[in-house]
Structures are given as structure tokens and as C-alpha cells.
PDB file of C-alpha atoms and ligand atoms in Angstrom:
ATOM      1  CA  UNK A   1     -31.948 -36.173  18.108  1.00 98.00           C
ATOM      2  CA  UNK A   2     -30.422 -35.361  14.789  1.00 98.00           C
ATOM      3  CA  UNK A   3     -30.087 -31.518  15.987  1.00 98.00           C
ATOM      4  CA  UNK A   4     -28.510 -32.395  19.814  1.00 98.00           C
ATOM      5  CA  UNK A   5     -26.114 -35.068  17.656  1.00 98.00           C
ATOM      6  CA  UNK A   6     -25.370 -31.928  15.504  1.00 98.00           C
ATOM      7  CA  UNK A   7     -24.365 -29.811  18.192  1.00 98.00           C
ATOM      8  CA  UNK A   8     -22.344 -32.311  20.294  1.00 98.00           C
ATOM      9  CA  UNK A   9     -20.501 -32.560  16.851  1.00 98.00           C
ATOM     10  CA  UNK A  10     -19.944 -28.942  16.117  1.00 98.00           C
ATOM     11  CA  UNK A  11     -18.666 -28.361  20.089  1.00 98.00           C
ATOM     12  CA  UNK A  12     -16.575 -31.631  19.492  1.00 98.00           C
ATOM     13  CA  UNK A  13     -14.945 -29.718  16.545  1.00 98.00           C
ATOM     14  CA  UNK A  14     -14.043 -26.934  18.681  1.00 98.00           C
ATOM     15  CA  UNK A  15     -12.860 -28.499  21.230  1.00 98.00           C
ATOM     16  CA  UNK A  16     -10.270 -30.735  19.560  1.00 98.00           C
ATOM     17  CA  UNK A  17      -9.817 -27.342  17.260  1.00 97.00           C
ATOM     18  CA  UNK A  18      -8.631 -25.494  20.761  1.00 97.00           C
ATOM     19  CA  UNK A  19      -6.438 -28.214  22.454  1.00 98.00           C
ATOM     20  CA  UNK A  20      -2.490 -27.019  22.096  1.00 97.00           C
ATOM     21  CA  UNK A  21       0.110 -27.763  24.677  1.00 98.00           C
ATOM     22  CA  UNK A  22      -0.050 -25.553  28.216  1.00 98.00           C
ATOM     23  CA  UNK A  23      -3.420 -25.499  28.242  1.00 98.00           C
ATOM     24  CA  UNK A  24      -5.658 -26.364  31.302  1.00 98.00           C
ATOM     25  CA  UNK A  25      -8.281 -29.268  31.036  1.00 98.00           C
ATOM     26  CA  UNK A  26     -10.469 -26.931  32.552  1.00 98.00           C
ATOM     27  CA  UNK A  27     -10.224 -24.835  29.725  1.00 98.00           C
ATOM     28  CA  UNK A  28     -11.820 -27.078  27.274  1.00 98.00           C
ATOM     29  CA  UNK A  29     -14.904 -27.109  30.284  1.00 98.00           C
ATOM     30  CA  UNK A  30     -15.143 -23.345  30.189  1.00 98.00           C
ATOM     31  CA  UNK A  31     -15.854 -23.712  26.111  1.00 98.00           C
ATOM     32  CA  UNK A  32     -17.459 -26.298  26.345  1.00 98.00           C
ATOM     33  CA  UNK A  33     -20.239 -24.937  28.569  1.00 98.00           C
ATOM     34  CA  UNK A  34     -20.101 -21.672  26.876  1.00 98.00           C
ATOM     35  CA  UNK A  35     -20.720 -22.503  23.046  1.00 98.00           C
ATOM     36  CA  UNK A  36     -23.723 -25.138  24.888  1.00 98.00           C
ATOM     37  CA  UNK A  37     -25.273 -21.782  26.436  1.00 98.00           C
ATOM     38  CA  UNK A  38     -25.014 -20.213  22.798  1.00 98.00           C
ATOM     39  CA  UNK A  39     -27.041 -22.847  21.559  1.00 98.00           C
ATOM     40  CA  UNK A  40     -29.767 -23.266  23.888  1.00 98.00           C
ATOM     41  CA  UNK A  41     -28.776 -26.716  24.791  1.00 98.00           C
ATOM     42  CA  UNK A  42     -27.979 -28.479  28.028  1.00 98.00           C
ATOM     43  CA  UNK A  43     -24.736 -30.409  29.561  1.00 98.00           C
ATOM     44  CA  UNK A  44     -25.736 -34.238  29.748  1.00 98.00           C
ATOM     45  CA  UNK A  45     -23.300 -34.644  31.799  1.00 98.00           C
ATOM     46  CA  UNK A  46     -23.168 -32.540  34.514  1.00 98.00           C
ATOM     47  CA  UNK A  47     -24.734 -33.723  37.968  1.00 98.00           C
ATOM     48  CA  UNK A  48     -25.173 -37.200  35.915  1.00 98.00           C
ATOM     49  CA  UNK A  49     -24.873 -39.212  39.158  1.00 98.00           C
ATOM     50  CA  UNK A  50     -23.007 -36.505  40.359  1.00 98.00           C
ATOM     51  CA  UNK A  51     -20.625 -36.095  37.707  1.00 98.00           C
ATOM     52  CA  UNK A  52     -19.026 -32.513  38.156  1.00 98.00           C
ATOM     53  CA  UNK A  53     -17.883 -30.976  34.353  1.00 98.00           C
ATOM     54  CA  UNK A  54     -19.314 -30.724  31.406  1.00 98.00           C
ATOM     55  CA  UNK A  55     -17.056 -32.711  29.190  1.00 98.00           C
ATOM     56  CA  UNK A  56     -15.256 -35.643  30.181  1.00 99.00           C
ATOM     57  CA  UNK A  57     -11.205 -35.107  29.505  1.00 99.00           C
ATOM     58  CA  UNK A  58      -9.111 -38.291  29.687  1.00 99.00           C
ATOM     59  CA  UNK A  59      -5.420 -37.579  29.353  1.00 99.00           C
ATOM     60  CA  UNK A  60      -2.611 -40.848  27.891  1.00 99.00           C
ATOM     61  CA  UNK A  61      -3.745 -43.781  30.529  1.00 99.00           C
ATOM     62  CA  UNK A  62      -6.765 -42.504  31.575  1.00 99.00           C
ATOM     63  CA  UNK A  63      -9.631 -44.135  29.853  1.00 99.00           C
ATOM     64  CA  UNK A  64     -12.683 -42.452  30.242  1.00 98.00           C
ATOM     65  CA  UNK A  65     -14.401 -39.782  32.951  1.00 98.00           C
ATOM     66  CA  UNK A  66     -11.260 -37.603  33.674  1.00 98.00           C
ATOM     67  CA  UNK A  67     -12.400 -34.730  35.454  1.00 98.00           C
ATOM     68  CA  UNK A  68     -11.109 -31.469  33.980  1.00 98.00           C
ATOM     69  CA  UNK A  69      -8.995 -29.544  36.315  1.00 98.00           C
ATOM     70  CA  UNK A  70      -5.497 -27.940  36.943  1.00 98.00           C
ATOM     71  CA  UNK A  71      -3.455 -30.255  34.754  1.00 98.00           C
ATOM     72  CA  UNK A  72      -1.484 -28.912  32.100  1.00 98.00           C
ATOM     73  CA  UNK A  73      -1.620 -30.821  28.347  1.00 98.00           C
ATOM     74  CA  UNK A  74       2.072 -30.907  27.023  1.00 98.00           C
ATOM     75  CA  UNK A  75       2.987 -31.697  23.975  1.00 98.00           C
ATOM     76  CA  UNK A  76       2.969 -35.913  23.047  1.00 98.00           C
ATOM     77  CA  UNK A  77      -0.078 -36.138  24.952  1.00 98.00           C
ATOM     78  CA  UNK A  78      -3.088 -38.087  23.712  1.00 98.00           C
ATOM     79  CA  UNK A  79      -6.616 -36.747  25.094  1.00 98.00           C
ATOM     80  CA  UNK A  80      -9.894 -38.340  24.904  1.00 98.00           C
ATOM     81  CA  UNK A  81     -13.054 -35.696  24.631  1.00 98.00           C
ATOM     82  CA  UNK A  82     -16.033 -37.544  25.548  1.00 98.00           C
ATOM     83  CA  UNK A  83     -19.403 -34.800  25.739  1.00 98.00           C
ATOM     84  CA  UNK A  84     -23.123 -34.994  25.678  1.00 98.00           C
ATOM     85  CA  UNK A  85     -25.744 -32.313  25.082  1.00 98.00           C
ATOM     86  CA  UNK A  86     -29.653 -32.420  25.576  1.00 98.00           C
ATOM     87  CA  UNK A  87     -31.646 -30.414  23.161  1.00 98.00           C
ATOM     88  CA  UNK A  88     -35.130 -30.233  22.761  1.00 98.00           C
ATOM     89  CA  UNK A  89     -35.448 -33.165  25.477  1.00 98.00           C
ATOM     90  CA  UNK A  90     -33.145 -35.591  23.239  1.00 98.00           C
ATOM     91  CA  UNK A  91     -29.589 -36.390  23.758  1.00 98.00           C
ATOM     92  CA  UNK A  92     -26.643 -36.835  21.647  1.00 98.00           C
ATOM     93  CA  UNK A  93     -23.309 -38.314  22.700  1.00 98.00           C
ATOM     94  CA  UNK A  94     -20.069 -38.390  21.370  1.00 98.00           C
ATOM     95  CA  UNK A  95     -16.131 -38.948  21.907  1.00 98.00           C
ATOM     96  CA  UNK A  96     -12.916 -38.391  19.831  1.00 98.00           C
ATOM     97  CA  UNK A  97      -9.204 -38.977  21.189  1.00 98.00           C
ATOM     98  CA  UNK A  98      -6.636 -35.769  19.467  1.00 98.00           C
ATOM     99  CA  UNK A  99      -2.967 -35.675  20.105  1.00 98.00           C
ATOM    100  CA  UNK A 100      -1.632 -32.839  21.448  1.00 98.00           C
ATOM    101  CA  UNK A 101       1.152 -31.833  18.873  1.00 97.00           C
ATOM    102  CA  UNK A 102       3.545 -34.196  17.629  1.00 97.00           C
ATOM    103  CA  UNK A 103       2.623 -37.550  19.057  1.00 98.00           C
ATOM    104  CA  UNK A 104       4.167 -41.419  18.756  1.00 98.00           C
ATOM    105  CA  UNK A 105       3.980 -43.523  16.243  1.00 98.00           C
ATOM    106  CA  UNK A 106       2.198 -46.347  18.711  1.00 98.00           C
ATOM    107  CA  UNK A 107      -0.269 -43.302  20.067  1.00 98.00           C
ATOM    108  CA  UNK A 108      -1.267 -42.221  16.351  1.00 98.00           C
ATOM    109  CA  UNK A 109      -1.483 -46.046  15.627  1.00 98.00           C
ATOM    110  CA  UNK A 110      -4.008 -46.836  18.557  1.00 98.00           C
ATOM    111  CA  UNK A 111      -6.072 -43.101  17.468  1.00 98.00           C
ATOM    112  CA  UNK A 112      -6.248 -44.549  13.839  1.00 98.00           C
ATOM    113  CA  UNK A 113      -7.184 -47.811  15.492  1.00 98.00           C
ATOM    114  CA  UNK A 114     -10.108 -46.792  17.606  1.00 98.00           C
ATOM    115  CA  UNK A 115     -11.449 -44.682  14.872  1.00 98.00           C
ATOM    116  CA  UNK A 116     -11.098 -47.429  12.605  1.00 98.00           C
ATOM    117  CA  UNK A 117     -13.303 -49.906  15.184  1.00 98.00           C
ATOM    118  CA  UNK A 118     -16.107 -47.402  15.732  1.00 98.00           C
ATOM    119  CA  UNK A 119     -16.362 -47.379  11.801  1.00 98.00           C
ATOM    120  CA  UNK A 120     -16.153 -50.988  11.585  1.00 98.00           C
ATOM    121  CA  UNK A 121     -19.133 -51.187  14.356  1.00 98.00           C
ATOM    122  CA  UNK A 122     -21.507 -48.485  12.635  1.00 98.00           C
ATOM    123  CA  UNK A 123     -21.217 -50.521   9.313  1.00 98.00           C
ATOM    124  CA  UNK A 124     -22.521 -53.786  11.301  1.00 98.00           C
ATOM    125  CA  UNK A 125     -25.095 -51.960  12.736  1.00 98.00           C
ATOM    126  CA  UNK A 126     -28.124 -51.903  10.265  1.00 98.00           C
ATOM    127  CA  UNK A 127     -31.468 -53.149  10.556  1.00 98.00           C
ATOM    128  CA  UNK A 128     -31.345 -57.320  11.496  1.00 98.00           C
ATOM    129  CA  UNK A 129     -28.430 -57.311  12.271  1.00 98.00           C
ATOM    130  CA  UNK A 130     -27.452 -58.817  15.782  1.00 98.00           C
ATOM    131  CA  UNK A 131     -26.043 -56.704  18.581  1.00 98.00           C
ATOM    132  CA  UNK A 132     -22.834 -59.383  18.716  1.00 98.00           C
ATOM    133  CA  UNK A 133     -22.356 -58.644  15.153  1.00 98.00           C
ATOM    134  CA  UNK A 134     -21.566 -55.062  16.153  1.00 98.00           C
ATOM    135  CA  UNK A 135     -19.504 -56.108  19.202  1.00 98.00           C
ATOM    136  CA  UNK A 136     -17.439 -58.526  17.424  1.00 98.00           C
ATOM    137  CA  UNK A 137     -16.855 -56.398  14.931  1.00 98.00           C
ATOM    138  CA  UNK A 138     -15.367 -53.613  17.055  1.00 99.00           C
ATOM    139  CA  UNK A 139     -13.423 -56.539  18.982  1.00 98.00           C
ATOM    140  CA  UNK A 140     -12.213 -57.963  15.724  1.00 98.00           C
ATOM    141  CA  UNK A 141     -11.121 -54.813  14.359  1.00 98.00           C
ATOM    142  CA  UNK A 142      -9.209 -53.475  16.994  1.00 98.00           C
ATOM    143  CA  UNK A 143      -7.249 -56.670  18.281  1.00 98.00           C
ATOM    144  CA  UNK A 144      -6.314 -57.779  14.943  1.00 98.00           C
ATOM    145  CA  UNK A 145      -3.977 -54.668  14.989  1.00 98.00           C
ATOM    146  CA  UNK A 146      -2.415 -55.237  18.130  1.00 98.00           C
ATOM    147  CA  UNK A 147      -5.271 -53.371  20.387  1.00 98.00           C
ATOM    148  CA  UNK A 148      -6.631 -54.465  23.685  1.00 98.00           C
ATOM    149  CA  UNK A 149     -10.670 -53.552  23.719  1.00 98.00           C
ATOM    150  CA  UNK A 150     -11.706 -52.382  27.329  1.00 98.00           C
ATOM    151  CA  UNK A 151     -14.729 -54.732  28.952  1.00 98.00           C
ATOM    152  CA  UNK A 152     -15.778 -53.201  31.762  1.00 97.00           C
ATOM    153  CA  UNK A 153     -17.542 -50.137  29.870  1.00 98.00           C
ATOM    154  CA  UNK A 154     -19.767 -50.082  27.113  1.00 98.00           C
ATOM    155  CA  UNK A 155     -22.072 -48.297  24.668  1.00 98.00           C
ATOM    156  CA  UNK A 156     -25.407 -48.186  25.256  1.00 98.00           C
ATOM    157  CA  UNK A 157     -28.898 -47.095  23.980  1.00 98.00           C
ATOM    158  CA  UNK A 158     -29.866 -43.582  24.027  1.00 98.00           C
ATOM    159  CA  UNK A 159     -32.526 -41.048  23.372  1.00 98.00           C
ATOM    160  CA  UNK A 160     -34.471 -38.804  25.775  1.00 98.00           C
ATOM    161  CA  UNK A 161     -31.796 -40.613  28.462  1.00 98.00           C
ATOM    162  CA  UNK A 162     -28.157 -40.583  27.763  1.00 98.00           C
ATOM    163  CA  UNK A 163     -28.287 -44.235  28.791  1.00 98.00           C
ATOM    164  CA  UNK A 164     -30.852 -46.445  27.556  1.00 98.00           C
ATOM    165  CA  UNK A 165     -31.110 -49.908  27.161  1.00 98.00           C
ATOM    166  CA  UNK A 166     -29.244 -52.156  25.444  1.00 98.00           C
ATOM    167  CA  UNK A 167     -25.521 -52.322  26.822  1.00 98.00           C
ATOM    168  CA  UNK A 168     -23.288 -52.414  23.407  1.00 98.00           C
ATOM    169  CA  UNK A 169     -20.187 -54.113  24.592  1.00 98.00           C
ATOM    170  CA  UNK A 170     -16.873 -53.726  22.427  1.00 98.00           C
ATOM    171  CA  UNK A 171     -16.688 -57.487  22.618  1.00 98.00           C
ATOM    172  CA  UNK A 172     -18.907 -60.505  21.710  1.00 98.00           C
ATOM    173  CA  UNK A 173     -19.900 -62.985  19.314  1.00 98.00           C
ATOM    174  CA  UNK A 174     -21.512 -63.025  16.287  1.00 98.00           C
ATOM    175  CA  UNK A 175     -24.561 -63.808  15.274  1.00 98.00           C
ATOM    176  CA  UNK A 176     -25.701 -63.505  19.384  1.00 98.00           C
ATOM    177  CA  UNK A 177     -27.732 -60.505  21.064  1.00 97.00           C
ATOM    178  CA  UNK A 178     -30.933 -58.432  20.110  1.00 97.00           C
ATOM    179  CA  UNK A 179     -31.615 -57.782  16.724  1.00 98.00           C
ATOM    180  CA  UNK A 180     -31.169 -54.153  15.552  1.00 98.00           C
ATOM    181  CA  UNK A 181     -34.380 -52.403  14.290  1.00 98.00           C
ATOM    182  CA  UNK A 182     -34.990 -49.557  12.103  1.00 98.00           C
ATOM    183  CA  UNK A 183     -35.383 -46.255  14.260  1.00 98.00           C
ATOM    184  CA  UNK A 184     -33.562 -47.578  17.439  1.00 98.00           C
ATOM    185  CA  UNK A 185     -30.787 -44.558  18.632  1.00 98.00           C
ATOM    186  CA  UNK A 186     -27.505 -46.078  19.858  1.00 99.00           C
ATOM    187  CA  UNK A 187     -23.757 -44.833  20.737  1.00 99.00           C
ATOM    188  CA  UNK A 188     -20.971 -47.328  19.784  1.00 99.00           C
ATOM    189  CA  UNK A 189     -18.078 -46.402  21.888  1.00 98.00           C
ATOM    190  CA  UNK A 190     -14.992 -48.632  21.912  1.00 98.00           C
ATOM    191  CA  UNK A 191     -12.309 -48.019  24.226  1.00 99.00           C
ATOM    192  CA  UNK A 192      -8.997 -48.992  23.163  1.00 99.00           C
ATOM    193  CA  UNK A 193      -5.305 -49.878  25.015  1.00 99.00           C
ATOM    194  CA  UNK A 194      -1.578 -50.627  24.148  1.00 98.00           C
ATOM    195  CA  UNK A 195      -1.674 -52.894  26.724  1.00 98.00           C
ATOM    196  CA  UNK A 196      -4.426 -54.854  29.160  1.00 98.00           C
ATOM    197  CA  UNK A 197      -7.929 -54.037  28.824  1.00 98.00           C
ATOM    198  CA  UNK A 198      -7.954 -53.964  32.255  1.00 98.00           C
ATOM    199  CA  UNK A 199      -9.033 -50.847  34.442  1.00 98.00           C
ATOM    200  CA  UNK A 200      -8.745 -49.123  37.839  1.00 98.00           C
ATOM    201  CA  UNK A 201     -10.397 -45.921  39.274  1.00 98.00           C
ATOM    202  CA  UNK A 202      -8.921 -43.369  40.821  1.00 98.00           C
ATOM    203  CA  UNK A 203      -9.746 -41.945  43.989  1.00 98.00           C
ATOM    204  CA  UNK A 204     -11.393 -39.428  42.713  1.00 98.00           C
ATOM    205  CA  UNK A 205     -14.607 -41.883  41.933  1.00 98.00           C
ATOM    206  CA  UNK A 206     -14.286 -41.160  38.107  1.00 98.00           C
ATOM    207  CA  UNK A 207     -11.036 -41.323  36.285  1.00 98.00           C
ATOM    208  CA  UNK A 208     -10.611 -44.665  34.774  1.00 99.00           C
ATOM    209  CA  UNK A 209      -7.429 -45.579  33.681  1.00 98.00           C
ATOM    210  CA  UNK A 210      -5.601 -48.701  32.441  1.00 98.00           C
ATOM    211  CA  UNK A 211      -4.104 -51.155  35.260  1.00 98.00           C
ATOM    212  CA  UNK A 212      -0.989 -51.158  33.493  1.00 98.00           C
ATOM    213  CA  UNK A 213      -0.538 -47.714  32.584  1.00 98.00           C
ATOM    214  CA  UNK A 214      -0.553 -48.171  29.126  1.00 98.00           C
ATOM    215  CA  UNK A 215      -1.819 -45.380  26.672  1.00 99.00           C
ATOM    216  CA  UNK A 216      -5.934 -45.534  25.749  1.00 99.00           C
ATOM    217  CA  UNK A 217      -8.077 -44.387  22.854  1.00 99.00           C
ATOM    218  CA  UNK A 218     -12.326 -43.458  22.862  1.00 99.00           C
ATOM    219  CA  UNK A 219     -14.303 -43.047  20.557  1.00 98.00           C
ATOM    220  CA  UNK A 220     -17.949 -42.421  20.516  1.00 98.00           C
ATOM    221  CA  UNK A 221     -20.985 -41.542  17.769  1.00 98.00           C
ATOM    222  CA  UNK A 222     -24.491 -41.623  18.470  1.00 98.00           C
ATOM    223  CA  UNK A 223     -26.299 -43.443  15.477  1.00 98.00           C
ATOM    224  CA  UNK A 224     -29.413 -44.191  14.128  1.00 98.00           C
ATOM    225  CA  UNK A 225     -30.446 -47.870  12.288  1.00 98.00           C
ATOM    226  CA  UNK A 226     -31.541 -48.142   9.403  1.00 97.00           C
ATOM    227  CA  UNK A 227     -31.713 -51.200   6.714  1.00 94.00           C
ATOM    228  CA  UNK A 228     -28.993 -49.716   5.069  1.00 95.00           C
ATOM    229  CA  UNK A 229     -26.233 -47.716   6.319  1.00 96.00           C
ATOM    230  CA  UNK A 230     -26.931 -46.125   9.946  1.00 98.00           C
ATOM    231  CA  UNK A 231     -27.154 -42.552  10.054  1.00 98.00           C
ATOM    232  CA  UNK A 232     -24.526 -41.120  12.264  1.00 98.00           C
ATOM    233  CA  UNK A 233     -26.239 -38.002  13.975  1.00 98.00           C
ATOM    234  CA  UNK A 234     -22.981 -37.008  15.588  1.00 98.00           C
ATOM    235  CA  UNK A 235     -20.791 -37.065  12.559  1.00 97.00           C
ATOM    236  CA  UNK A 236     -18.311 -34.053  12.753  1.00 90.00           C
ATOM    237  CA  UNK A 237     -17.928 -33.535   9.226  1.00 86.00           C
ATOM    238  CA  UNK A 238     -20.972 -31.746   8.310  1.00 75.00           C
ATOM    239  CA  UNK A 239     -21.758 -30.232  12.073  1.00 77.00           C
TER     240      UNK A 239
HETATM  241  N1  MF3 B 301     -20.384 -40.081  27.782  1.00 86.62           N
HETATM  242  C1  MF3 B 301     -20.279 -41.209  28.655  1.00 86.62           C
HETATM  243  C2  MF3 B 301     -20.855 -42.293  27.829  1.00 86.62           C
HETATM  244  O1  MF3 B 301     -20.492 -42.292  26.713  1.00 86.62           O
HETATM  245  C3  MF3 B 301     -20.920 -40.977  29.947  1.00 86.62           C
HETATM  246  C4  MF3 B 301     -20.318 -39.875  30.678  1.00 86.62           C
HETATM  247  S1  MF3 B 301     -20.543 -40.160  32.311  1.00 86.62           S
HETATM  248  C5  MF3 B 301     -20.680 -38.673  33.023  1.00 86.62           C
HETATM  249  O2  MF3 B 301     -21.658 -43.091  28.135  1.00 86.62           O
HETATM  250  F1  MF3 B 301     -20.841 -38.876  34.249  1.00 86.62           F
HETATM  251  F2  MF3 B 301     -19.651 -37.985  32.724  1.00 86.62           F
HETATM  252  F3  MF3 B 301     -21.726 -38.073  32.540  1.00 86.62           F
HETATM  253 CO1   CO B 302     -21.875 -42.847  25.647  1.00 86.62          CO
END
């Protein structure tokens, strides 16, 4: 796991390296499934249920599972990356949300924000710790600063199947849930609005959006517990 985490990372970095205004979404596709191919790893994502890209690319209001395509990123956009690899039979998961150029003051607020509650749920995550204390965490974190946390999709377990059991919700209660164990592999993946966490899907079947068209942040790691600090396997800084 620590080597598919690595190279969801690495292709992560590229990714967000390569986004600039007039560019396609489909662009960041064609990379993405190239520099997989160069590393003799797999897509989890493609033909999951159907699911027809590689990476998931989620432009302002749209929350998670845009499809890449024909649009065009302009400058003031935000864009979630959300992207999965299989290596070696284990997965690794991961999303970050870049701005395209110069972006708002609210937009880099929410980014800073979402980053911000993923970090505050991987430090409640250790070993005996409850599963509420990572959701309230994440909840507490981003609606103290003026955030709406998205309910209707979660994190989730993970390991030779992108999606395991448990469901991590961005919400909850303290001192409620499963307790965390050394060794378990999960992805902690608030979603984050400037408005209602409410969501709609488009007619495609897979872009969510916000109801209310407000702007949306995601971030995603796949981690590992421990009974100290978990080990993120998808952290970007040394893939
Ligand atoms: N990466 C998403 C998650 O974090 C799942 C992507 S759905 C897919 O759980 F259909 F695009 F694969
Ligand atoms: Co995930």
C-alpha cells in the first residue's frame, strides 16, 4: 500500500504541477493514464461501476466525480483532482483542490480550509481512538471557519478494494463509532462548501455539485493507524 499511496502522490504532483488556464480536463486524463502506464500500476477508477476516466476532475461547484472532457479551465477556477491507483493488488487514494491562477480570497480560504480539516482528521485518527472523534474533528474544523461539510459522501476503508468498510463521515460525534486499530488503511476525505452542504447530480450520473451553486473543496489521503501519529501513505511531499 505504501508504494500505490506513493504513486497516487507523485501523479497527484504532476497533475496539479500541469493545470494552467486553457487547458482541457481531458488533458489532465491523458497524463494521468500515461505516467500510471510508466509505472506499472493500474487506474482504480476506471470502469469502477462504470466510471469512465481515470481521474476524477471537479471544476468551482462541482463536488466530486466530474468527468474530464471538453471544458476549458480559465483562470479563477478552483479544481478538485481526486485519483486512485492499484499496484501490486493494493490501492491508494487521494484528492487535492489547486486554483487555477490567481484565485479569490473566499476560494483560497475554503482550499486552506479543507486542507486544514483533513489534517485535523489524520491527527484524531490513531490507535483507540473512535471513528466520531475523526468525524467531529473534520466537522469541527471546517465549520468553525465558516465551511459547510458535505454529508452525503464519505471516506471509507481501503486496501485491496478502493472501498472498504467503515464509512468515515465528515460529520459526527465524539467519543461514538468503531475504535481505530493499529494496521487498519483508511482515506479521510472531507468535502467542503461556501454555502449548503447540500448536493445534486447531474445528468450525466456522476458530477456532484452543490444545490446552491456555491464553490467546493476535496481533499483526500489514504492513511495508515498507528498508536501514534498515522502514517499518511499518500503524502505528496516526499512522493
Ligand atoms: N476517489 C473516490 C473516493 O475517494 C471514488 C471515485 S469514484 C470513481 O472514494 F467512480 F470515480 F471511481
Ligand atoms: Co476515497
Amino acid at each position: 500500500m505504501r508504494q500505490a499511496g506513493r504513486i497516487v502522490a507523485a501523479i497527484l504532483n504532476i497533475l496539479s504541477q500541469q493545470i494552467r488556464p486553457g487547458m482541457k480536463t481531458k488533458e489532465l486524463d491523458t497524463i494521468a493514464t500515461r505516467e500510471l502506464e510508466k509505472r506499472g500500476a493500474k487506474s482504480s477508477f476506471k470502469g469502477y461501476h462504470g466510471y469512465p476516466a481515470t481521474v476524477c476532475v471537479s471544476v468551482n461547484d462541482e463536488i466530486v466525480h466530474g468527468i474530464p472532457g471538453q471544458r476549458v479551465l480559465r483562470e479563477g477556477d478552483i479544481v478538485s483532482l481526486d485519483f486512485g491507483a492499484i499496484y501490486d493488488d493494493f490501492q491508494g487514494d487521494a484528492a487535492v483542490t489547486v486554483g487555477v491562477g490567481t484565485i479569490t480570497e473566499k476560494a483560497k480560504q475554503l482550499i486552506a480550509a479543507g486542507k486544514g480539516a483533513l489534517d485535523a482528521g489524520i491527527s484524531a485518527a490513531y490507535a483507540g481512538a473512535r471513528l466520531g472523534d475523526v468525524s467531529a474533528a473534520i466537522q469541527q474544523y471546517a465549520e468553525t471557519r465558516g465551511f459547510a461539510v458535505v454529508r452525503e459522501y464519505t471516506g471509507h476503508g481501503i486496501g485491496r478494494e478502493m472501498h472498504e468498510e467503515p464509512l468515515i463521515p465528515n460529520f459526527g460525534e465524539p467519543g461514538t463509532g468503531p475504535v481505530l486499530k493499529q494496521g487498519m488503511t483508511i482515506c479521510l476525505e472531507p468535502m467542503l462548501t461556501t454555502g449548503d452542504w447540500r448536493t445534486k447530480t447531474d445528468d450525466d450520473h456522476w458530477t456532484v455539485r452543490t444545490a446552491d451553486g456555491s464553490l467546493s473543496s476535496h481533499f483526500e489521503h489514504t492513511i495508515a493507524i498507528t498508536d501514534a501519529e498515522a502514517e499518511v501513505l499518500t503524502s505528496r511531499i516526499y512522493a
